[in-house]
mmCIF file of C-alpha atoms in Angstrom:
data_model
loop_
_atom_site.group_PDB
_atom_site.id
_atom_site.type_symbol
_atom_site.label_atom_id
_atom_site.label_comp_id
_atom_site.label_asym_id
_atom_site.label_seq_id
_atom_site.Cartn_x
_atom_site.Cartn_y
_atom_site.Cartn_z
ATOM 1 C CA UNK A 258 73.881 -27.846 -90.356
ATOM 2 C CA UNK A 259 74.036 -24.165 -89.652
ATOM 3 C CA UNK A 260 74.364 -24.650 -86.144
ATOM 4 C CA UNK A 261 78.135 -25.601 -86.685
ATOM 5 C CA UNK A 262 78.820 -23.155 -89.554
ATOM 6 C CA UNK A 263 81.949 -21.842 -88.191
ATOM 7 C CA UNK A 264 83.828 -25.112 -88.311
ATOM 8 C CA UNK A 265 82.206 -26.394 -91.662
ATOM 9 C CA UNK A 266 83.273 -23.140 -93.170
ATOM 10 C CA UNK A 267 86.777 -23.637 -92.178
ATOM 11 C CA UNK A 268 86.721 -27.211 -93.434
ATOM 12 C CA UNK A 269 85.216 -25.968 -96.704
ATOM 13 C CA UNK A 270 87.986 -23.225 -97.369
ATOM 14 C CA UNK A 271 90.535 -25.887 -96.458
ATOM 15 C CA UNK A 272 88.928 -28.315 -99.149
ATOM 16 C CA UNK A 273 88.556 -30.960 -96.381
ATOM 17 C CA UNK A 274 85.942 -33.608 -96.934
ATOM 18 C CA UNK A 275 83.433 -34.495 -94.206
ATOM 19 C CA UNK A 276 80.562 -36.599 -93.229
ATOM 20 C CA UNK A 277 77.494 -34.765 -92.152
ATOM 21 C CA UNK A 278 74.849 -36.216 -89.912
ATOM 22 C CA UNK A 279 71.810 -34.181 -89.574
ATOM 23 C CA UNK A 280 68.434 -34.681 -87.740
ATOM 24 C CA UNK A 281 65.824 -34.721 -90.450
ATOM 25 C CA UNK A 282 62.814 -35.713 -88.176
ATOM 26 C CA UNK A 283 61.992 -35.444 -84.613
ATOM 27 C CA UNK A 284 59.168 -37.203 -82.808
ATOM 28 C CA UNK A 285 58.431 -36.897 -78.929
ATOM 29 C CA UNK A 286 60.870 -35.386 -76.468
ATOM 30 C CA UNK A 287 64.055 -35.512 -78.578
ATOM 31 C CA UNK A 288 66.514 -33.257 -77.115
ATOM 32 C CA UNK A 289 67.485 -31.346 -80.081
ATOM 33 C CA UNK A 290 65.534 -29.876 -83.127
ATOM 34 C CA UNK A 291 65.307 -30.761 -86.724
ATOM 35 C CA UNK A 292 68.187 -29.275 -88.661
ATOM 36 C CA UNK A 293 70.767 -30.014 -85.800
ATOM 37 C CA UNK A 294 74.060 -31.528 -87.192
ATOM 38 C CA UNK A 295 77.157 -33.268 -86.289
ATOM 39 C CA UNK A 296 80.268 -33.385 -88.656
ATOM 40 C CA UNK A 297 83.189 -35.729 -88.849
ATOM 41 C CA UNK A 298 86.245 -35.010 -90.982
ATOM 42 C CA UNK A 299 88.821 -37.472 -92.487
ATOM 43 C CA UNK A 300 91.076 -37.106 -89.429
ATOM 44 C CA UNK A 301 88.264 -38.170 -87.032
ATOM 45 C CA UNK A 302 87.732 -34.411 -85.735
ATOM 46 C CA UNK A 303 84.058 -34.126 -84.735
ATOM 47 C CA UNK A 304 82.145 -30.981 -84.265
ATOM 48 C CA UNK A 305 78.363 -30.615 -82.995
ATOM 49 C CA UNK A 306 75.683 -32.808 -81.511
ATOM 50 C CA UNK A 307 72.565 -34.184 -82.415
ATOM 51 C CA UNK A 308 71.318 -35.494 -79.147
ATOM 52 C CA UNK A 309 72.918 -33.868 -76.390
ATOM 53 C CA UNK A 310 75.174 -36.873 -75.759
ATOM 54 C CA UNK A 311 72.844 -39.797 -75.981
ATOM 55 C CA UNK A 312 73.774 -41.301 -79.178
ATOM 56 C CA UNK A 313 76.764 -39.355 -80.560
ATOM 57 C CA UNK A 314 79.153 -42.352 -80.302
ATOM 58 C CA UNK A 315 76.930 -44.595 -82.878
ATOM 59 C CA UNK A 316 76.553 -41.351 -85.242
ATOM 60 C CA UNK A 317 80.224 -40.761 -84.909
ATOM 61 C CA UNK A 318 81.011 -44.302 -86.052
ATOM 62 C CA UNK A 319 78.399 -44.206 -89.041
ATOM 63 C CA UNK A 320 80.110 -40.844 -89.966
ATOM 64 C CA UNK A 321 83.348 -42.561 -90.205
ATOM 65 C CA UNK A 322 81.908 -45.234 -92.306
ATOM 66 C CA UNK A 323 80.254 -43.056 -94.842
ATOM 67 C CA UNK A 324 83.640 -40.962 -95.145
ATOM 68 C CA UNK A 325 85.304 -44.251 -95.604
ATOM 69 C CA UNK A 326 82.867 -45.644 -98.366
ATOM 70 C CA UNK A 327 82.471 -42.145 -100.109
ATOM 71 C CA UNK A 328 79.317 -43.934 -101.117
ATOM 72 C CA UNK A 329 75.361 -43.213 -100.821
ATOM 73 C CA UNK A 330 73.834 -41.334 -97.697
ATOM 74 C CA UNK A 331 72.659 -43.408 -95.034
ATOM 75 C CA UNK A 332 69.905 -43.224 -92.602
ATOM 76 C CA UNK A 333 69.699 -44.061 -88.925
ATOM 77 C CA UNK A 334 66.589 -43.969 -86.459
ATOM 78 C CA UNK A 335 67.043 -43.786 -82.804
ATOM 79 C CA UNK A 336 64.195 -44.381 -80.325
ATOM 80 C CA UNK A 337 62.903 -46.876 -77.678
ATOM 81 C CA UNK A 338 62.582 -50.834 -77.787
ATOM 82 C CA UNK A 339 62.595 -53.711 -75.468
ATOM 83 C CA UNK A 340 64.613 -55.660 -78.273
ATOM 84 C CA UNK A 341 68.099 -55.004 -76.596
ATOM 85 C CA UNK A 342 68.514 -53.403 -73.132
ATOM 86 C CA UNK A 343 72.130 -52.521 -74.100
ATOM 87 C CA UNK A 344 71.567 -50.858 -77.496
ATOM 88 C CA UNK A 345 72.194 -47.249 -78.218
ATOM 89 C CA UNK A 346 69.421 -45.087 -77.982
ATOM 90 C CA UNK A 347 67.634 -41.915 -76.646
ATOM 91 C CA UNK A 348 67.168 -41.996 -72.983
ATOM 92 C CA UNK A 349 64.773 -39.187 -73.125
ATOM 93 C CA UNK A 350 62.185 -41.266 -74.722
ATOM 94 C CA UNK A 351 61.906 -39.274 -78.125
ATOM 95 C CA UNK A 352 62.694 -40.354 -81.680
ATOM 96 C CA UNK A 353 65.324 -39.187 -84.194
ATOM 97 C CA UNK A 354 65.603 -39.819 -87.640
ATOM 98 C CA UNK A 355 69.249 -39.021 -88.933
ATOM 99 C CA UNK A 356 70.658 -38.632 -92.377
ATOM 100 C CA UNK A 357 74.394 -39.141 -92.943
ATOM 101 C CA UNK A 358 76.057 -38.072 -96.259
ATOM 102 C CA UNK A 359 79.476 -37.251 -97.551
ATOM 103 C CA UNK A 360 80.134 -33.671 -98.158
ATOM 104 C CA UNK A 361 83.053 -32.759 -100.839
ATOM 105 C CA UNK A 362 83.547 -28.849 -100.584
ATOM 106 C CA UNK A 363 85.063 -28.954 -104.117
ATOM 107 C CA UNK A 364 81.687 -30.269 -105.683
ATOM 108 C CA UNK A 365 79.352 -28.211 -103.614
ATOM 109 C CA UNK A 366 80.648 -24.711 -103.861
ATOM 110 C CA UNK A 367 77.265 -23.223 -103.221
ATOM 111 C CA UNK A 368 77.231 -24.920 -99.634
ATOM 112 C CA UNK A 369 80.612 -23.200 -98.789
ATOM 113 C CA UNK A 370 79.201 -19.746 -99.984
ATOM 114 C CA UNK A 371 75.865 -20.274 -97.743
ATOM 115 C CA UNK A 372 78.370 -21.354 -94.763
ATOM 116 C CA UNK A 373 80.196 -18.076 -95.420
ATOM 117 C CA UNK A 374 77.205 -15.920 -95.377
ATOM 118 C CA UNK A 375 76.052 -17.597 -92.085
ATOM 119 C CA UNK A 376 79.340 -16.895 -90.343
ATOM 120 C CA UNK A 377 79.179 -13.178 -91.490
ATOM 121 C CA UNK A 378 75.863 -13.094 -89.790
ATOM 122 C CA UNK A 379 73.838 -12.778 -92.988
ATOM 123 C CA UNK A 380 70.390 -14.444 -93.632
ATOM 124 C CA UNK A 381 71.006 -17.912 -95.153
ATOM 125 C CA UNK A 382 69.040 -20.828 -96.099
ATOM 126 C CA UNK A 383 69.955 -24.251 -97.569
ATOM 127 C CA UNK A 384 67.337 -26.723 -98.882
ATOM 128 C CA UNK A 385 68.709 -30.271 -98.436
ATOM 129 C CA UNK A 386 66.692 -33.321 -99.904
ATOM 130 C CA UNK A 387 66.127 -35.915 -97.195
ATOM 131 C CA UNK A 388 63.580 -38.085 -98.990
ATOM 132 C CA UNK A 389 62.826 -38.972 -102.571
ATOM 133 C CA UNK A 390 64.707 -40.137 -105.717
ATOM 134 C CA UNK A 391 67.795 -41.991 -104.623
ATOM 135 C CA UNK A 392 70.112 -39.856 -106.782
ATOM 136 C CA UNK A 393 68.887 -36.815 -105.180
ATOM 137 C CA UNK A 394 69.105 -37.573 -101.482
ATOM 138 C CA UNK A 395 71.659 -35.164 -99.859
ATOM 139 C CA UNK A 396 71.809 -32.740 -102.646
ATOM 140 C CA UNK A 397 71.231 -29.142 -101.748
ATOM 141 C CA UNK A 398 70.374 -25.632 -102.938
ATOM 142 C CA UNK A 399 71.111 -22.166 -101.250
ATOM 143 C CA UNK A 400 69.441 -18.937 -101.079
ATOM 144 C CA UNK A 401 71.539 -16.180 -99.777
ATOM 145 C CA UNK A 402 71.172 -12.702 -98.479
ATOM 146 C CA UNK A 403 72.036 -10.907 -101.615
ATOM 147 C CA UNK A 404 68.710 -10.239 -102.783
ATOM 148 C CA UNK A 405 67.543 -13.683 -102.487
ATOM 149 C CA UNK A 406 69.935 -15.211 -105.099
ATOM 150 C CA UNK A 407 69.867 -19.093 -105.599
ATOM 151 C CA UNK A 408 72.678 -21.150 -106.009
ATOM 152 C CA UNK A 409 73.094 -24.931 -106.798
ATOM 153 C CA UNK A 410 70.699 -27.289 -108.695
ATOM 154 C CA UNK A 411 68.504 -30.089 -107.488
ATOM 155 C CA UNK A 412 66.222 -30.999 -110.439
ATOM 156 C CA UNK A 413 66.344 -27.899 -112.671
ATOM 157 C CA UNK A 414 63.539 -26.092 -114.230
ATOM 158 C CA UNK A 415 60.358 -25.128 -112.565
ATOM 159 C CA UNK A 416 60.968 -27.479 -109.560
ATOM 160 C CA UNK A 417 63.940 -25.508 -108.477
ATOM 161 C CA UNK A 418 62.081 -22.199 -109.022
ATOM 162 C CA UNK A 419 59.533 -23.660 -106.667
ATOM 163 C CA UNK A 420 61.968 -24.803 -104.096
ATOM 164 C CA UNK A 421 63.527 -21.304 -104.069
ATOM 165 C CA UNK A 422 60.047 -19.781 -103.610
ATOM 166 C CA UNK A 423 59.571 -22.153 -100.632
ATOM 167 C CA UNK A 424 63.032 -21.374 -99.149
ATOM 168 C CA UNK A 425 62.696 -17.647 -99.163
ATOM 169 C CA UNK A 426 59.346 -17.786 -97.513
ATOM 170 C CA UNK A 427 60.938 -19.705 -94.672
ATOM 171 C CA UNK A 428 64.111 -17.681 -94.906
ATOM 172 C CA UNK A 429 61.698 -14.698 -94.063
ATOM 173 C CA UNK A 430 59.904 -16.469 -91.141
ATOM 174 C CA UNK A 431 63.272 -17.327 -89.639
ATOM 175 C CA UNK A 432 62.149 -21.054 -89.576
ATOM 176 C CA UNK A 433 63.873 -24.273 -89.966
ATOM 177 C CA UNK A 434 61.380 -27.266 -91.040
ATOM 178 C CA UNK A 435 60.343 -29.787 -93.629
ATOM 179 C CA UNK A 436 58.493 -29.396 -96.794
ATOM 180 C CA UNK A 437 57.349 -31.642 -99.383
ATOM 181 C CA UNK A 438 56.875 -30.486 -103.263
ATOM 182 C CA UNK A 439 56.802 -32.292 -106.723
ATOM 183 C CA UNK A 440 54.848 -35.463 -107.401
ATOM 184 C CA UNK A 441 52.653 -33.810 -110.181
ATOM 185 C CA UNK A 442 54.823 -32.410 -113.017
ATOM 186 C CA UNK A 443 57.143 -33.177 -115.543
ATOM 187 C CA UNK A 444 60.272 -31.808 -114.070
ATOM 188 C CA UNK A 445 59.804 -33.656 -110.783
ATOM 189 C CA UNK A 446 57.327 -36.524 -111.221
ATOM 190 C CA UNK A 447 58.275 -37.953 -107.781
ATOM 191 C CA UNK A 448 57.613 -35.885 -104.670
ATOM 192 C CA UNK A 449 60.704 -34.403 -102.785
ATOM 193 C CA UNK A 450 61.057 -33.957 -99.316
ATOM 194 C CA UNK A 451 63.270 -31.121 -98.426
ATOM 195 C CA UNK A 452 64.768 -29.926 -94.854
ATOM 196 C CA UNK A 453 65.270 -26.260 -95.089
ATOM 197 C CA UNK A 454 68.145 -25.011 -92.912
ATOM 198 C CA UNK A 455 67.524 -21.407 -91.874
ATOM 199 C CA UNK A 456 70.030 -18.890 -90.583
ATOM 200 C CA UNK A 457 67.740 -15.695 -90.217
ATOM 201 C CA UNK A 458 68.683 -12.189 -88.835
ATOM 202 C CA UNK A 459 68.088 -11.756 -85.219
ATOM 203 C CA UNK A 460 64.362 -11.299 -84.300
ATOM 204 C CA UNK A 461 63.537 -7.892 -82.879
ATOM 205 C CA UNK A 462 62.503 -7.033 -79.370
ATOM 206 C CA UNK A 463 60.824 -3.557 -78.968
ATOM 207 C CA UNK A 464 60.636 -2.452 -75.519
ATOM 208 C CA UNK A 465 58.589 0.738 -75.121
ATOM 209 C CA UNK A 466 59.204 2.646 -71.704
ATOM 210 C CA UNK A 467 62.625 3.629 -70.775
ATOM 211 C CA UNK A 468 62.238 2.321 -67.092
ATOM 212 C CA UNK A 469 64.268 0.013 -64.636
ATOM 213 C CA UNK A 470 62.256 -2.874 -65.671
ATOM 214 C CA UNK A 471 63.410 -2.038 -69.460
ATOM 215 C CA UNK A 472 66.928 -2.160 -68.604
ATOM 216 C CA UNK A 473 66.616 -5.853 -67.062
ATOM 217 C CA UNK A 474 64.538 -6.657 -69.970
ATOM 218 C CA UNK A 475 66.932 -5.455 -72.499
ATOM 219 C CA UNK A 476 69.748 -7.585 -71.108
ATOM 220 C CA UNK A 477 67.686 -10.524 -70.912
ATOM 221 C CA UNK A 478 66.509 -9.914 -74.567
ATOM 222 C CA UNK A 479 70.195 -9.434 -75.615
ATOM 223 C CA UNK A 480 71.127 -12.638 -73.892
ATOM 224 C CA UNK A 481 68.397 -14.505 -75.913
ATOM 225 C CA UNK A 482 69.690 -13.338 -79.220
ATOM 226 C CA UNK A 483 66.954 -10.467 -79.923
ATOM 227 C CA UNK A 484 67.981 -7.387 -81.600
ATOM 228 C CA UNK A 485 66.837 -4.865 -78.680
ATOM 229 C CA UNK A 486 65.232 -1.391 -79.286
ATOM 230 C CA UNK A 487 64.216 0.726 -76.305
ATOM 231 C CA UNK A 488 61.950 3.621 -77.141
ATOM 232 C CA UNK A 489 60.566 6.406 -75.149
ATOM 233 C CA UNK A 490 59.482 9.940 -75.888
ATOM 234 C CA UNK A 491 61.312 11.478 -72.764
ATOM 235 C CA UNK A 492 65.009 12.053 -73.694
ATOM 236 C CA UNK A 493 66.056 12.383 -70.266
ATOM 237 C CA UNK A 494 65.332 8.785 -69.789
ATOM 238 C CA UNK A 495 65.954 7.303 -73.086
ATOM 239 C CA UNK A 496 69.738 7.322 -73.253
ATOM 240 C CA UNK A 497 72.329 4.617 -74.376
ATOM 241 C CA UNK A 498 74.067 4.839 -70.809
ATOM 242 C CA UNK A 499 71.050 3.642 -68.887
ATOM 243 C CA UNK A 500 70.431 0.827 -71.491
ATOM 244 C CA UNK A 501 74.018 -0.734 -72.409
ATOM 245 C CA UNK A 502 72.596 -3.969 -73.611
ATOM 246 C CA UNK A 503 70.102 -2.456 -76.232
ATOM 247 C CA UNK A 504 71.332 -2.385 -79.749
ATOM 248 C CA UNK A 505 69.516 1.263 -80.174
ATOM 249 C CA UNK A 506 67.589 3.656 -77.903
ATOM 250 C CA UNK A 507 65.132 5.892 -79.797
ATOM 251 C CA UNK A 508 63.713 9.089 -78.522
ATOM 252 C CA UNK A 509 60.265 9.140 -80.162
ATOM 253 C CA UNK A 510 56.639 8.668 -79.151
ATOM 254 C CA UNK A 511 56.009 4.963 -78.995
ATOM 255 C CA UNK A 512 53.133 4.832 -81.567
ATOM 256 C CA UNK A 513 54.886 7.198 -84.214
ATOM 257 C CA UNK A 514 58.103 5.063 -84.067
ATOM 258 C CA UNK A 515 56.241 1.615 -84.303
ATOM 259 C CA UNK A 516 54.391 3.007 -87.279
ATOM 260 C CA UNK A 517 57.659 3.583 -89.213
ATOM 261 C CA UNK A 518 59.971 0.724 -88.234
ATOM 262 C CA UNK A 519 60.116 -2.872 -89.651
ATOM 263 C CA UNK A 520 58.491 -5.867 -87.904
ATOM 264 C CA UNK A 521 57.858 -9.396 -88.647
ATOM 265 C CA UNK A 522 56.233 -12.479 -87.418
ATOM 266 C CA UNK A 523 59.176 -13.095 -84.985
ATOM 267 C CA UNK A 524 59.118 -9.618 -83.356
ATOM 268 C CA UNK A 525 58.085 -9.127 -79.573
ATOM 269 C CA UNK A 526 56.828 -6.049 -78.547
ATOM 270 C CA UNK A 527 56.938 -5.152 -74.685
ATOM 271 C CA UNK A 528 54.818 -2.078 -73.413
ATOM 272 C CA UNK A 529 56.253 -1.016 -70.069
ATOM 273 C CA UNK A 530 55.071 2.513 -69.755
ATOM 274 C CA UNK A 531 51.683 1.558 -68.117
ATOM 275 C CA UNK A 532 50.585 5.217 -69.106
ATOM 276 C CA UNK A 533 47.385 5.515 -71.260
ATOM 277 C CA UNK A 534 48.634 8.388 -73.270
ATOM 278 C CA UNK A 535 51.408 6.254 -74.409
ATOM 279 C CA UNK A 536 49.757 2.843 -74.220
ATOM 280 C CA UNK A 537 46.619 3.148 -75.841
ATOM 281 C CA UNK A 538 47.724 4.746 -79.528
ATOM 282 C CA UNK A 539 50.624 2.182 -79.357
ATOM 283 C CA UNK A 540 48.594 -0.920 -78.545
ATOM 284 C CA UNK A 541 45.921 0.104 -81.034
ATOM 285 C CA UNK A 542 48.670 -0.182 -83.878
ATOM 286 C CA UNK A 543 50.655 -3.129 -82.115
ATOM 287 C CA UNK A 544 47.582 -5.365 -82.098
ATOM 288 C CA UNK A 545 47.171 -5.053 -85.641
ATOM 289 C CA UNK A 546 50.582 -6.038 -86.706
ATOM 290 C CA UNK A 547 51.669 -9.455 -87.671
ATOM 291 C CA UNK A 548 53.933 -9.956 -84.876
ATOM 292 C CA UNK A 549 54.719 -12.687 -82.469
ATOM 293 C CA UNK A 550 53.980 -11.347 -79.023
ATOM 294 C CA UNK A 551 52.461 -7.958 -77.752
ATOM 295 C CA UNK A 552 52.511 -7.648 -73.952
ATOM 296 C CA UNK A 553 51.706 -4.794 -71.518
ATOM 297 C CA UNK A 554 52.821 -3.914 -68.050
ATOM 298 C CA UNK A 555 50.572 -3.060 -65.236
ATOM 299 C CA UNK A 556 48.452 -3.916 -62.261
ATOM 300 C CA UNK A 557 45.062 -5.593 -62.613
ATOM 301 C CA UNK A 558 43.284 -2.183 -62.195
ATOM 302 C CA UNK A 559 45.565 -0.649 -64.969
ATOM 303 C CA UNK A 560 44.908 -3.631 -67.175
ATOM 304 C CA UNK A 561 40.797 -3.261 -66.816
ATOM 305 C CA UNK A 562 41.213 0.438 -67.628
ATOM 306 C CA UNK A 563 43.485 -0.128 -70.624
ATOM 307 C CA UNK A 564 40.903 -2.610 -71.848
ATOM 308 C CA UNK A 565 38.190 -0.308 -71.519
ATOM 309 C CA UNK A 566 40.179 2.352 -73.282
ATOM 310 C CA UNK A 567 40.990 0.133 -76.152
ATOM 311 C CA UNK A 568 37.343 -0.844 -76.549
ATOM 312 C CA UNK A 569 36.348 2.767 -76.672
ATOM 313 C CA UNK A 570 39.067 3.041 -79.384
ATOM 314 C CA UNK A 571 37.410 0.373 -81.472
ATOM 315 C CA UNK A 572 40.002 -2.177 -80.964
ATOM 316 C CA UNK A 573 38.260 -5.658 -81.571
ATOM 317 C CA UNK A 574 37.681 -8.570 -79.276
ATOM 318 C CA UNK A 575 39.743 -10.666 -81.743
ATOM 319 C CA UNK A 576 42.685 -8.124 -81.381
ATOM 320 C CA UNK A 577 42.489 -7.863 -77.662
ATOM 321 C CA UNK A 578 42.760 -11.787 -77.420
ATOM 322 C CA UNK A 579 46.324 -11.411 -78.701
ATOM 323 C CA UNK A 580 47.344 -8.949 -75.751
ATOM 324 C CA UNK A 581 49.396 -10.524 -72.901
ATOM 325 C CA UNK A 582 48.681 -8.405 -69.844
ATOM 326 C CA UNK A 583 49.651 -8.182 -67.008
ATOM 327 C CA UNK A 584 52.666 -8.854 -69.003
ATOM 328 C CA UNK A 585 54.758 -11.023 -66.487
ATOM 329 C CA UNK A 586 54.061 -14.105 -64.322
ATOM 330 C CA UNK A 587 54.136 -12.401 -60.997
ATOM 331 C CA UNK A 588 57.658 -11.497 -60.332
ATOM 332 C CA UNK A 589 58.802 -8.496 -58.296
ATOM 333 C CA UNK A 590 62.317 -6.907 -58.860
ATOM 334 C CA UNK A 591 63.043 -5.837 -62.457
ATOM 335 C CA UNK A 592 65.337 -8.606 -62.943
ATOM 336 C CA UNK A 593 62.731 -11.155 -61.923
ATOM 337 C CA UNK A 594 60.294 -9.450 -63.967
ATOM 338 C CA UNK A 595 62.635 -9.652 -67.031
ATOM 339 C CA UNK A 596 63.150 -13.294 -66.658
ATOM 340 C CA UNK A 597 59.338 -13.632 -66.096
ATOM 341 C CA UNK A 598 58.481 -11.788 -69.277
ATOM 342 C CA UNK A 599 60.983 -13.760 -71.429
ATOM 343 C CA UNK A 600 59.608 -16.823 -70.030
ATOM 344 C CA UNK A 601 56.182 -16.217 -71.255
ATOM 345 C CA UNK A 602 57.516 -15.050 -74.654
ATOM 346 C CA UNK A 603 59.536 -18.229 -74.975
ATOM 347 C CA UNK A 604 56.555 -20.308 -73.783
ATOM 348 C CA UNK A 605 54.321 -18.500 -76.546
ATOM 349 C CA UNK A 606 56.573 -18.718 -79.191
ATOM 350 C CA UNK A 607 57.028 -22.377 -78.884
ATOM 351 C CA UNK A 608 53.333 -23.015 -78.302
ATOM 352 C CA UNK A 609 53.666 -23.922 -74.636
ATOM 353 C CA UNK A 610 51.285 -23.496 -71.880
ATOM 354 C CA UNK A 611 53.560 -21.725 -69.310
ATOM 355 C CA UNK A 612 52.866 -24.299 -67.001
ATOM 356 C CA UNK A 613 55.521 -26.322 -65.174
ATOM 357 C CA UNK A 614 56.127 -29.591 -66.964
ATOM 358 C CA UNK A 615 55.304 -31.386 -63.771
ATOM 359 C CA UNK A 616 51.912 -30.410 -64.108
ATOM 360 C CA UNK A 617 51.460 -31.140 -67.837
ATOM 361 C CA UNK A 618 51.237 -34.289 -70.057
ATOM 362 C CA UNK A 619 52.445 -34.944 -73.665
ATOM 363 C CA UNK A 620 55.540 -34.187 -75.459
ATOM 364 C CA UNK A 621 58.245 -31.736 -73.760
ATOM 365 C CA UNK A 622 59.236 -30.281 -77.097
ATOM 366 C CA UNK A 623 56.516 -29.348 -79.437
ATOM 367 C CA UNK A 624 57.374 -28.720 -83.395
ATOM 368 C CA UNK A 625 56.716 -25.339 -84.503
ATOM 369 C CA UNK A 626 55.369 -26.509 -87.960
ATOM 370 C CA UNK A 627 54.071 -29.691 -89.214
ATOM 371 C CA UNK A 628 56.889 -31.874 -90.406
ATOM 372 C CA UNK A 629 55.329 -34.402 -92.813
ATOM 373 C CA UNK A 630 52.451 -36.556 -93.436
ATOM 374 C CA UNK A 631 53.493 -39.114 -90.989
ATOM 375 C CA UNK A 632 53.887 -36.849 -88.163
ATOM 376 C CA UNK A 633 50.578 -37.159 -86.547
ATOM 377 C CA UNK A 634 50.680 -40.987 -86.761
ATOM 378 C CA UNK A 635 54.141 -40.844 -85.157
ATOM 379 C CA UNK A 636 53.142 -38.647 -82.198
ATOM 380 C CA UNK A 637 50.144 -41.080 -81.540
ATOM 381 C CA UNK A 638 52.711 -44.000 -81.355
ATOM 382 C CA UNK A 639 54.932 -42.251 -78.781
ATOM 383 C CA UNK A 640 57.057 -44.611 -76.970
ATOM 384 C CA UNK A 641 56.283 -46.115 -73.500
ATOM 385 C CA UNK A 642 58.903 -44.234 -71.210
ATOM 386 C CA UNK A 643 59.470 -47.568 -69.369
ATOM 387 C CA UNK A 644 60.950 -49.216 -72.592
ATOM 388 C CA UNK A 645 64.710 -49.664 -73.462
ATOM 389 C CA UNK A 646 66.446 -47.578 -75.858
ATOM 390 C CA UNK A 647 67.619 -48.684 -79.196
ATOM 391 C CA UNK A 648 68.974 -47.845 -82.583
ATOM 392 C CA UNK A 649 67.878 -49.085 -85.960
ATOM 393 C CA UNK A 650 69.853 -48.301 -89.057
ATOM 394 C CA UNK A 651 68.213 -48.616 -92.442
ATOM 395 C CA UNK A 652 71.534 -48.637 -94.156
ATOM 396 C CA UNK A 653 71.898 -46.915 -97.577
ATOM 397 C CA UNK A 654 69.074 -44.824 -98.749
ATOM 398 C CA UNK A 655 66.712 -46.548 -101.147
ATOM 399 C CA UNK A 656 64.201 -44.712 -103.273
#
């Protein structure tokens, strides 16, 4: 739902009820990820998308029905089948599980607060019950940026505390996904499956080396939503005027800056200096940090020499396995190199191979975290691309 936070926040401020359709599970090559939402207000205005156009009409009508009934949430499943060649479905061959619920802003004040924080750019997470006891389906709990404060109630007691812990962990990781809790305690004797919507702060891209390639890479990183830092020990090169797309330009020795700055599991570190006096102490530290990506620029010969020096500096083979070097995929100009580097970062982040899809098999879109216990089974039962699409509605949510 946080993908349409601007409009939902306005509707909440106007106390305007709406129906919210959310992708709660994805299998195969579905076009949009878990957590993506479409919403419809009582005047029929729609915002968002859950399939890139394949099934929007059917979901819109289901939203209108839920708004009219003001009743229990409903589920719809979209996929492929030979049953009806003219049925609504996903032409891409994936499968979507969609939850549609009625939202009254007057009764869910914490959701309005979470949407407001999201619009302001603050880290925010909303845990939404998507499976479990009927009376809890669609209920939610929010964790906001003000010290991790929790708002809203699901079950109460220790269960809500456990949910809050899970949500805070996912907020730190910047990951929207499903989690299952409960089933073994007095407060929550039945298991709850939660979809945790996360709006995290921008991930960081740290570029070391104030060179022409860094200028192009900082522009590409900014375009992709990274908070970009360019760092170089040479003040004549490390100037904001040379890097207008960087969020900050730092004059410092690279390893010294990296040692005192903040990184996390989404941080990408790009070393473009290809100068051993900068690279070796920097990579010694970078390869020991829990970051998403570490890459270093240089020729094959530079790479081999770099590995030799890192071995001499007692960097382990396991650490060296995390080094992407040479950093790009064979580009020439700074602009091509920037696109090449970011393509490798995207492939690595999304657990891709970097090979063209025409030379690979299996699902195009891979989940970043396990979704639920049935995921492996559903993956094994991926639909035949030659089958016709269909939509199956399960009706009102049952326990």
